[in-house]
Amino acid sequence: MYRRFLFCICFIGAVYFVIVAQAEYVKKIEGLIEVKNATATLTIDSDVTRSEIKFVFMAHDVKNDERYKVTSPSNLDLKFGDCIQVVGNVSIPKKKVSGDDGPLYNFPYREYLAKDNVYLLMTVKKMEHVSLCNPLSWYDELKLYFILQKDKLTQIFLNEYEQPYAGLVAGVLVAGKGLLDKESLELFKMTSLSHVVVLSGSNVSLILVCIKMLVDKLFFWRKEKGVVIKVVQKIIVLIVVWAFVLLTGGGAPIYRAVVSAYCGLILFQEKTSQVYALFVVIFIMTIISPFQTLHDPSFHLTCAATFGLILCTKPIDEWMRLSRLRFIPSWLREIASATLATQVFVFPYIVYMTASFSSVFLLSNVLVLPVIPIIMLLGFLTLCSDLFGVEWLLKLVVFVNNLLLHFVFWIVGVLADVPHAYVELSKSESIWILVGYCIVAFLIYMWHLRD
């Protein structure tokens, strides 16, 4: 009864907030105008994505209560909470329509930005720091503290590892993909490994599991933990997890993983159906951010991959175990079956969205994914040994991790050079592949039901 009630409440709430958000969006965009050489006083209210030629961040206009996505020259040292006076061009985000040879998917850029309450773009021409903005709230001060700590931790990786290795090991722990060069990102994309270069949902989930395991050990002297201790443990986990969110600067994959973790701790039990739990989490995230559910491709890919893992991992694993592939070791079979399961729903969406796919995705994921948790662990040990000044441990950890990082980049480079490793399609080819894929998937499903 509780499960049905929770499901209905979350579903009704999700529908209601989608309708409200759509109405507010239509009302908001009616009054938008483009302005040349606009002058504004902005408060930076997000982390700053940096490159050699530009900075990108979200900022709040102090006077008209507007929020912009700002692109500025990289000639000032900017951070969260700074107040800046700018002169630049204000424009309306345009829907990115693919051409005749592009993908079937037309990216709704305006709606995608609207999920973050951003309706206008600003390209800065001139900029200077000012001290006229309102003082930061205590929560913003806390966010700024964690962002500064993130910069310090990132600098440790940059000091101890050479690029592009530093970009990868920092990316999977705290920094995201901003430290990797375009060439490396393209190679990881071609081999279907884009998800390993950032704090993806799987990486965040691994970190959250480690946090929970450590917190579970806090009351090791108690053989039986009462209700009070269990509640205290959950509160500690929630606080530590949110501190991790602040440290990493947030981001859609991190927020999704954290919301899922919170729901798992508060709403669900161990025997709760995974499909039911995933639907409830999706409804809750829709209530929090309706336009994320509707217009965020990364959210769609996360849901597709998760549904594939839940529904298809076991059948694929059993098929491999009973087929001529039964000679494969169980640990390798688990990785292969999980990789194939995620692709069941991800593959058609990737073809629809990008008109391309990687033909070496299985080999790349089987070879690289087992190494990523070790790289994350050694990266964490790098931070600890540097912060505590244990020089011999720092050198040892960096040496071993460099070997693993070299292996990952070597595998990615070799597989990216394989003929037809990355296949690009026309619109007509994408349609035929999707139609054929749906027919094959339906036949396999019917054959599975018959058995």
Short mmCIF file of C-alpha atoms in Angstrom, two decimals:
data_model
loop_
_atom_site.label_atom_id
_atom_site.label_comp_id
_atom_site.label_asym_id
_atom_site.label_seq_id
_atom_site.Cartn_x
_atom_site.Cartn_y
_atom_site.Cartn_z
CA MET A 1 0.00 0.00 0.00
CA TYR A 2 2.84 2.39 0.91
CA ARG A 3 4.60 1.69 -2.37
CA ARG A 4 1.51 2.44 -4.47
CA PHE A 5 0.78 5.60 -2.51
CA LEU A 6 4.37 6.85 -2.91
CA PHE A 7 4.35 6.03 -6.63
CA CYS A 8 1.05 7.85 -7.24
CA ILE A 9 2.06 10.91 -5.23
CA CYS A 10 5.41 11.21 -7.02
CA PHE A 11 3.80 10.68 -10.44
CA ILE A 12 1.07 13.28 -9.85
CA GLY A 13 3.64 15.71 -8.45
CA ALA A 14 5.91 15.21 -11.48
CA VAL A 15 3.07 15.87 -13.95
CA TYR A 16 1.93 18.94 -12.02
CA PHE A 17 5.41 20.50 -11.88
CA VAL A 18 6.01 19.79 -15.58
CA ILE A 19 2.80 21.68 -16.44
CA VAL A 20 3.71 24.57 -14.11
CA ALA A 21 7.28 24.76 -15.43
CA GLN A 22 6.10 24.78 -19.05
CA ALA A 23 3.62 27.61 -18.33
CA GLU A 24 6.30 29.66 -16.56
CA TYR A 25 8.73 29.03 -19.41
CA VAL A 26 6.27 30.25 -22.06
CA LYS A 27 5.56 33.36 -20.00
CA LYS A 28 9.25 34.02 -19.45
CA ILE A 29 10.43 33.78 -23.07
CA GLU A 30 7.74 36.17 -24.34
CA GLY A 31 9.58 39.19 -22.94
CA LEU A 32 13.13 38.24 -23.95
CA ILE A 33 15.09 40.67 -26.12
CA GLU A 34 18.62 40.79 -27.52
CA VAL A 35 20.83 43.75 -26.58
CA LYS A 36 24.13 44.95 -28.05
CA ASN A 37 26.75 46.41 -25.72
CA ALA A 38 24.62 45.88 -22.60
CA THR A 39 26.07 46.97 -19.25
CA ALA A 40 25.38 44.86 -16.17
CA THR A 41 26.61 44.13 -12.68
CA LEU A 42 26.78 40.37 -12.17
CA THR A 43 27.37 38.00 -9.30
CA ILE A 44 28.97 34.70 -10.33
CA ASP A 45 26.79 31.96 -8.83
CA SER A 46 28.33 28.80 -10.30
CA ASP A 47 31.71 27.19 -10.66
CA VAL A 48 33.84 28.67 -13.45
CA THR A 49 34.70 26.37 -16.37
CA ARG A 50 38.14 27.44 -17.57
CA SER A 51 40.10 27.07 -20.78
CA GLU A 52 43.05 28.90 -22.30
CA ILE A 53 40.85 31.27 -24.32
CA LYS A 54 37.62 31.68 -22.36
CA PHE A 55 35.73 31.23 -19.09
CA VAL A 56 32.13 30.00 -18.93
CA PHE A 57 29.91 30.43 -15.88
CA MET A 58 26.41 31.29 -14.68
CA ALA A 59 25.84 34.74 -13.22
CA HIS A 60 22.98 36.66 -11.64
CA ASP A 61 22.22 40.24 -12.66
CA VAL A 62 22.02 42.33 -9.49
CA LYS A 63 19.59 44.90 -10.96
CA ASN A 64 17.01 43.04 -13.05
CA ASP A 65 17.13 39.63 -11.35
CA GLU A 66 18.05 37.91 -14.64
CA ARG A 67 20.40 34.93 -14.82
CA TYR A 68 22.82 34.52 -17.74
CA LYS A 69 25.16 31.93 -19.13
CA VAL A 70 28.28 34.06 -19.53
CA THR A 71 31.23 33.55 -21.86
CA SER A 72 34.13 35.85 -21.04
CA PRO A 73 37.78 36.30 -22.01
CA SER A 74 40.23 34.57 -19.68
CA ASN A 75 41.95 37.80 -18.65
CA LEU A 76 40.72 37.96 -15.05
CA ASP A 77 40.94 35.56 -12.14
CA LEU A 78 37.29 34.70 -11.55
CA LYS A 79 35.64 32.51 -8.94
CA PHE A 80 32.27 31.79 -7.41
CA GLY A 81 30.83 34.77 -5.55
CA ASP A 82 32.80 37.47 -7.41
CA CYS A 83 31.01 40.66 -8.37
CA ILE A 84 31.89 41.97 -11.84
CA GLN A 85 30.93 44.90 -14.03
CA VAL A 86 30.61 43.80 -17.66
CA VAL A 87 29.87 45.16 -21.11
CA GLY A 88 28.74 42.60 -23.65
CA ASN A 89 26.13 41.30 -26.06
CA VAL A 90 22.98 39.64 -24.71
CA SER A 91 21.43 37.02 -27.00
CA ILE A 92 18.61 34.48 -26.90
CA PRO A 93 19.66 30.80 -27.04
CA LYS A 94 18.78 29.28 -30.39
CA LYS A 95 17.54 25.76 -30.94
CA LYS A 96 20.37 23.80 -32.55
CA VAL A 97 18.88 22.26 -35.69
CA SER A 98 20.97 19.61 -37.44
CA GLY A 99 21.50 19.81 -41.19
CA ASP A 100 20.63 17.29 -43.86
CA ASP A 101 23.62 15.12 -42.97
CA GLY A 102 23.27 15.64 -39.21
CA PRO A 103 21.53 13.56 -36.56
CA LEU A 104 17.78 13.14 -36.20
CA TYR A 105 17.92 14.91 -32.85
CA ASN A 106 17.53 18.70 -32.68
CA PHE A 107 19.04 19.86 -29.39
CA PRO A 108 16.58 22.15 -27.52
CA TYR A 109 19.31 24.46 -26.23
CA ARG A 110 16.94 27.11 -24.87
CA GLU A 111 14.90 24.60 -22.86
CA TYR A 112 18.10 22.87 -21.73
CA LEU A 113 19.38 26.12 -20.19
CA ALA A 114 15.95 26.88 -18.73
CA LYS A 115 16.36 23.94 -16.34
CA ASP A 116 18.98 26.08 -14.57
CA ASN A 117 16.77 29.18 -14.72
CA VAL A 118 18.92 30.60 -17.53
CA TYR A 119 17.11 32.20 -20.48
CA LEU A 120 19.76 34.49 -21.97
CA LEU A 121 23.39 34.27 -23.09
CA MET A 122 25.95 37.01 -22.53
CA THR A 123 29.21 37.32 -24.45
CA VAL A 124 31.49 39.67 -22.52
CA LYS A 125 33.65 42.29 -24.24
CA LYS A 126 34.92 44.22 -21.22
CA MET A 127 34.97 43.19 -17.59
CA GLU A 128 36.27 44.39 -14.25
CA HIS A 129 35.92 43.44 -10.60
CA VAL A 130 33.73 45.63 -8.41
CA SER A 131 32.66 45.49 -4.76
CA LEU A 132 29.04 46.64 -5.07
CA CYS A 133 27.22 43.30 -4.82
CA ASN A 134 25.42 42.01 -1.79
CA PRO A 135 27.49 39.96 0.67
CA LEU A 136 27.35 36.19 0.29
CA SER A 137 24.94 34.18 2.41
CA TRP A 138 26.36 31.63 4.83
CA TYR A 139 25.54 28.83 2.39
CA ASP A 140 27.27 30.62 -0.49
CA GLU A 141 30.27 31.17 1.78
CA LEU A 142 30.28 27.43 2.42
CA LYS A 143 30.09 26.72 -1.33
CA LEU A 144 32.96 29.12 -1.98
CA TYR A 145 35.07 27.39 0.68
CA PHE A 146 34.57 23.98 -0.92
CA ILE A 147 35.21 25.34 -4.43
CA LEU A 148 38.53 26.79 -3.25
CA GLN A 149 39.42 23.42 -1.71
CA LYS A 150 38.57 21.78 -5.03
CA ASP A 151 41.00 24.13 -6.80
CA LYS A 152 43.72 23.23 -4.30
CA LEU A 153 43.12 19.49 -4.77
CA THR A 154 43.13 19.89 -8.54
CA GLN A 155 46.43 21.74 -8.34
CA ILE A 156 47.95 18.77 -6.49
CA PHE A 157 47.13 16.53 -9.45
CA LEU A 158 48.54 19.10 -11.89
CA ASN A 159 51.76 19.26 -9.89
CA GLU A 160 52.23 15.51 -9.49
CA TYR A 161 51.04 14.18 -12.87
CA GLU A 162 51.82 15.22 -16.43
CA GLN A 163 49.02 16.10 -18.81
CA PRO A 164 46.82 14.50 -20.04
CA TYR A 165 47.15 12.04 -17.13
CA ALA A 166 46.47 14.77 -14.57
CA GLY A 167 43.26 15.68 -16.40
CA LEU A 168 41.93 12.14 -16.20
CA VAL A 169 42.79 11.35 -12.59
CA ALA A 170 41.49 14.75 -11.43
CA GLY A 171 38.42 14.43 -13.62
CA VAL A 172 37.23 11.13 -12.17
CA LEU A 173 37.55 12.45 -8.61
CA VAL A 174 36.77 16.17 -8.45
CA ALA A 175 37.38 18.27 -11.54
CA GLY A 176 35.29 16.87 -14.39
CA LYS A 177 36.47 16.93 -17.99
CA GLY A 178 37.67 20.54 -18.03
CA LEU A 179 41.35 19.62 -17.67
CA LEU A 180 41.50 17.25 -20.64
CA ASP A 181 42.48 18.61 -24.05
CA LYS A 182 40.10 18.35 -27.03
CA GLU A 183 42.17 15.65 -28.72
CA SER A 184 41.98 13.34 -25.69
CA LEU A 185 38.25 13.97 -25.26
CA GLU A 186 37.69 13.10 -28.92
CA LEU A 187 39.59 9.81 -28.55
CA PHE A 188 37.53 8.82 -25.50
CA LYS A 189 34.37 9.75 -27.40
CA MET A 190 35.38 7.60 -30.40
CA THR A 191 35.85 4.58 -28.12
CA SER A 192 32.61 5.12 -26.16
CA LEU A 193 34.50 6.01 -22.98
CA SER A 194 33.35 9.60 -22.48
CA HIS A 195 31.69 8.57 -19.23
CA VAL A 196 35.01 7.63 -17.57
CA VAL A 197 36.75 11.01 -17.99
CA VAL A 198 34.33 12.84 -15.70
CA LEU A 199 32.54 12.33 -12.44
CA SER A 200 29.88 10.20 -14.11
CA GLY A 201 27.03 8.55 -12.27
CA SER A 202 28.97 5.29 -11.96
CA ASN A 203 32.04 7.05 -10.52
CA VAL A 204 29.92 9.05 -8.09
CA SER A 205 28.04 5.92 -7.04
CA LEU A 206 31.35 4.21 -6.29
CA ILE A 207 32.41 7.14 -4.10
CA LEU A 208 29.04 7.16 -2.32
CA VAL A 209 29.34 3.43 -1.60
CA CYS A 210 32.78 4.03 -0.07
CA ILE A 211 31.37 6.85 2.08
CA LYS A 212 28.58 4.60 3.33
CA MET A 213 31.02 1.77 4.11
CA LEU A 214 33.22 4.11 6.15
CA VAL A 215 30.26 5.53 8.06
CA ASP A 216 29.01 2.01 8.81
CA LYS A 217 32.32 1.38 10.63
CA LEU A 218 31.88 4.34 12.98
CA PHE A 219 29.96 2.25 15.54
CA PHE A 220 32.03 -0.92 15.15
CA TRP A 221 31.91 -1.66 18.90
CA ARG A 222 28.15 -2.16 18.74
CA LYS A 223 27.24 -5.64 17.53
CA GLU A 224 23.58 -4.70 17.13
CA LYS A 225 22.76 -1.18 15.99
CA GLY A 226 19.49 0.26 17.27
CA VAL A 227 17.17 2.66 15.50
CA VAL A 228 18.93 5.74 16.90
CA ILE A 229 22.37 4.65 15.65
CA LYS A 230 20.96 3.80 12.20
CA VAL A 231 19.32 7.24 11.97
CA VAL A 232 22.58 8.92 13.06
CA GLN A 233 24.49 6.94 10.41
CA LYS A 234 22.07 8.06 7.70
CA ILE A 235 22.34 11.69 8.79
CA ILE A 236 26.15 11.48 8.71
CA VAL A 237 26.06 9.93 5.24
CA LEU A 238 23.73 12.65 3.95
CA ILE A 239 25.97 15.41 5.37
CA VAL A 240 29.18 13.88 3.97
CA VAL A 241 27.54 13.29 0.58
CA TRP A 242 26.36 16.90 0.39
CA ALA A 243 29.86 18.08 1.33
CA PHE A 244 31.11 16.01 -1.61
CA VAL A 245 28.56 17.76 -3.87
CA LEU A 246 29.85 21.16 -2.75
CA LEU A 247 33.46 20.06 -3.25
CA THR A 248 32.89 18.95 -6.82
CA GLY A 249 30.78 21.95 -7.72
CA GLY A 250 27.71 19.86 -8.42
CA GLY A 251 26.69 19.11 -11.98
CA ALA A 252 23.82 17.06 -13.36
CA PRO A 253 25.38 13.56 -13.00
CA ILE A 254 26.43 14.29 -9.42
CA TYR A 255 23.05 15.65 -8.38
CA ARG A 256 21.32 12.66 -9.96
CA ALA A 257 23.54 10.18 -8.15
CA VAL A 258 23.10 12.04 -4.86
CA VAL A 259 19.29 12.22 -5.19
CA SER A 260 19.29 8.50 -5.89
CA ALA A 261 21.44 7.89 -2.82
CA TYR A 262 19.17 10.02 -0.63
CA CYS A 263 16.09 8.18 -1.87
CA GLY A 264 17.80 4.85 -1.27
CA LEU A 265 18.59 5.81 2.32
CA ILE A 266 15.24 7.35 3.19
CA LEU A 267 12.48 5.85 1.00
CA PHE A 268 13.53 2.37 -0.04
CA GLN A 269 14.41 -0.92 1.58
CA GLU A 270 16.83 -3.60 0.39
CA LYS A 271 14.03 -5.70 -1.13
CA THR A 272 12.46 -2.79 -3.03
CA SER A 273 12.08 -3.45 -6.75
CA GLN A 274 14.84 -1.67 -8.67
CA VAL A 275 12.51 -0.71 -11.52
CA TYR A 276 9.99 0.75 -9.06
CA ALA A 277 12.77 2.62 -7.24
CA LEU A 278 14.13 4.06 -10.49
CA PHE A 279 10.70 5.33 -11.54
CA VAL A 280 10.18 6.99 -8.16
CA VAL A 281 13.63 8.62 -8.38
CA ILE A 282 12.84 9.90 -11.89
CA PHE A 283 9.53 11.36 -10.67
CA ILE A 284 11.24 13.04 -7.72
CA MET A 285 13.95 14.50 -9.95
CA THR A 286 11.23 15.73 -12.30
CA ILE A 287 9.57 17.53 -9.39
CA ILE A 288 12.93 19.13 -8.53
CA SER A 289 13.83 20.05 -12.12
CA PRO A 290 11.10 19.35 -14.72
CA PHE A 291 13.10 20.61 -17.70
CA GLN A 292 16.01 18.34 -16.82
CA THR A 293 13.77 15.32 -17.32
CA LEU A 294 12.34 16.70 -20.55
CA HIS A 295 15.36 18.24 -22.24
CA ASP A 296 18.66 17.02 -20.73
CA PRO A 297 20.29 14.35 -22.95
CA SER A 298 22.69 13.26 -20.21
CA PHE A 299 19.69 12.55 -17.96
CA HIS A 300 18.08 10.50 -20.72
CA LEU A 301 21.30 8.52 -21.22
CA THR A 302 21.59 7.89 -17.48
CA CYS A 303 18.03 6.56 -17.32
CA ALA A 304 18.54 4.43 -20.45
CA ALA A 305 21.76 2.93 -19.09
CA THR A 306 20.21 2.24 -15.68
CA PHE A 307 17.12 0.58 -17.13
CA GLY A 308 19.39 -1.54 -19.32
CA LEU A 309 21.46 -2.62 -16.31
CA ILE A 310 18.37 -3.55 -14.30
CA LEU A 311 16.44 -5.36 -17.01
CA CYS A 312 19.09 -6.91 -19.23
CA THR A 313 22.24 -7.69 -17.23
CA LYS A 314 21.00 -10.98 -15.81
CA PRO A 315 19.54 -12.37 -19.10
CA ILE A 316 22.73 -11.47 -21.00
CA ASP A 317 24.91 -12.99 -18.30
CA GLU A 318 22.87 -16.22 -18.32
CA TRP A 319 23.04 -16.38 -22.12
CA MET A 320 26.83 -16.00 -22.05
CA ARG A 321 27.13 -18.59 -19.27
CA LEU A 322 25.09 -21.17 -21.19
CA SER A 323 26.52 -20.45 -24.64
CA ARG A 324 29.90 -21.14 -26.21
CA LEU A 325 31.19 -18.12 -24.28
CA ARG A 326 30.98 -19.99 -20.97
CA PHE A 327 34.80 -20.31 -20.91
CA ILE A 328 35.00 -16.57 -20.10
CA PRO A 329 35.89 -15.97 -16.40
CA SER A 330 32.95 -14.86 -14.27
CA TRP A 331 34.45 -11.44 -13.44
CA LEU A 332 35.03 -10.68 -17.11
CA ARG A 333 31.58 -12.00 -18.03
CA GLU A 334 30.00 -9.66 -15.49
CA ILE A 335 31.74 -6.63 -16.99
CA ALA A 336 30.83 -7.66 -20.54
CA SER A 337 27.20 -8.38 -19.67
CA ALA A 338 26.85 -5.07 -17.79
CA THR A 339 28.40 -3.16 -20.72
CA LEU A 340 26.09 -4.85 -23.24
CA ALA A 341 23.09 -4.29 -20.97
CA THR A 342 23.70 -0.54 -20.77
CA GLN A 343 23.89 -0.37 -24.56
CA VAL A 344 20.46 -1.99 -25.06
CA PHE A 345 18.72 1.37 -24.63
CA VAL A 346 21.73 3.69 -24.91
CA PHE A 347 22.72 2.58 -28.43
CA PRO A 348 19.49 3.63 -30.20
CA TYR A 349 19.42 6.93 -28.32
CA ILE A 350 23.06 7.65 -29.24
CA VAL A 351 22.30 6.91 -32.91
CA TYR A 352 19.23 9.16 -32.75
CA MET A 353 21.09 11.95 -30.94
CA THR A 354 24.49 11.95 -32.67
CA ALA A 355 24.11 9.86 -35.87
CA SER A 356 27.20 7.94 -34.82
CA PHE A 357 28.33 5.04 -32.68
CA SER A 358 31.50 3.29 -31.57
CA SER A 359 32.02 -0.22 -32.90
CA VAL A 360 34.71 -0.94 -30.28
CA PHE A 361 32.59 0.01 -27.24
CA LEU A 362 32.57 -3.49 -25.75
CA LEU A 363 36.32 -4.01 -26.00
CA SER A 364 37.14 -0.52 -24.73
CA ASN A 365 34.82 -0.79 -21.72
CA VAL A 366 35.96 -4.31 -20.81
CA LEU A 367 39.61 -3.25 -20.89
CA VAL A 368 39.33 0.18 -19.26
CA LEU A 369 36.46 0.07 -16.76
CA PRO A 370 38.15 -2.34 -14.30
CA VAL A 371 41.11 0.03 -14.09
CA ILE A 372 39.13 3.21 -13.30
CA PRO A 373 38.30 2.35 -9.63
CA ILE A 374 42.00 1.64 -9.02
CA ILE A 375 42.94 4.98 -10.61
CA MET A 376 40.38 6.69 -8.37
CA LEU A 377 41.78 4.96 -5.26
CA LEU A 378 45.37 5.85 -6.13
CA GLY A 379 44.27 9.39 -6.93
CA PHE A 380 42.71 9.63 -3.47
CA LEU A 381 45.93 8.28 -1.94
CA THR A 382 47.84 10.92 -3.92
CA LEU A 383 45.78 13.63 -2.24
CA CYS A 384 46.19 12.11 1.22
CA SER A 385 49.96 11.55 0.92
CA ASP A 386 50.48 15.11 -0.37
CA LEU A 387 48.29 16.72 2.28
CA PHE A 388 50.01 14.78 5.09
CA GLY A 389 53.50 15.17 3.62
CA VAL A 390 54.30 11.45 3.21
CA GLU A 391 56.80 11.87 0.37
CA TRP A 392 57.74 8.20 -0.20
CA LEU A 393 54.10 7.15 -0.42
CA LEU A 394 53.33 10.04 -2.79
CA LYS A 395 56.09 8.99 -5.21
CA LEU A 396 55.05 5.33 -5.07
CA VAL A 397 51.37 6.05 -5.65
CA VAL A 398 52.05 8.48 -8.51
CA PHE A 399 54.44 5.98 -10.17
CA VAL A 400 51.90 3.13 -10.06
CA ASN A 401 49.01 5.35 -11.13
CA ASN A 402 51.04 6.71 -14.05
CA LEU A 403 51.47 3.15 -15.31
CA LEU A 404 47.71 2.58 -15.19
CA LEU A 405 46.97 5.95 -16.80
CA HIS A 406 49.49 5.21 -19.55
CA PHE A 407 47.74 1.89 -20.14
CA VAL A 408 44.32 3.56 -20.40
CA PHE A 409 45.50 6.18 -22.89
CA TRP A 410 47.38 3.54 -24.89
CA ILE A 411 44.25 1.36 -25.13
CA VAL A 412 42.13 4.35 -26.13
CA GLY A 413 44.65 5.40 -28.78
CA VAL A 414 44.96 1.91 -30.25
CA LEU A 415 41.20 1.30 -30.40
CA ALA A 416 40.51 4.76 -31.84
CA ASP A 417 42.86 3.89 -34.73
CA VAL A 418 40.98 0.70 -35.57
CA PRO A 419 39.28 1.05 -38.99
CA HIS A 420 35.62 2.02 -38.57
CA ALA A 421 36.04 2.29 -34.79
CA TYR A 422 33.81 5.38 -34.92
CA VAL A 423 31.01 5.21 -37.46
CA GLU A 424 29.20 8.35 -38.60
CA LEU A 425 25.80 8.02 -40.25
CA SER A 426 23.49 10.04 -42.46
CA LYS A 427 19.88 10.68 -41.44
CA SER A 428 18.54 7.95 -43.71
CA GLU A 429 21.10 5.44 -42.42
CA SER A 430 20.19 6.36 -38.83
CA ILE A 431 16.51 5.72 -39.55
CA TRP A 432 17.15 2.31 -41.14
CA ILE A 433 19.46 1.27 -38.29
CA LEU A 434 16.90 2.31 -35.67
CA VAL A 435 14.08 0.49 -37.48
CA GLY A 436 16.17 -2.65 -37.85
CA TYR A 437 17.31 -2.44 -34.24
CA CYS A 438 13.72 -2.18 -32.99
CA ILE A 439 12.66 -5.20 -35.07
CA VAL A 440 15.56 -7.32 -33.82
CA ALA A 441 14.98 -6.21 -30.22
CA PHE A 442 11.27 -7.10 -30.49
CA LEU A 443 12.05 -10.56 -31.93
CA ILE A 444 14.58 -11.26 -29.17
CA TYR A 445 12.06 -10.15 -26.56
CA MET A 446 9.34 -12.43 -27.99
CA TRP A 447 11.80 -15.34 -28.14
CA HIS A 448 12.73 -14.68 -24.50
CA LEU A 449 9.03 -14.70 -23.49
CA ARG A 450 8.52 -18.01 -25.27
CA ASP A 451 11.30 -19.59 -23.22
#
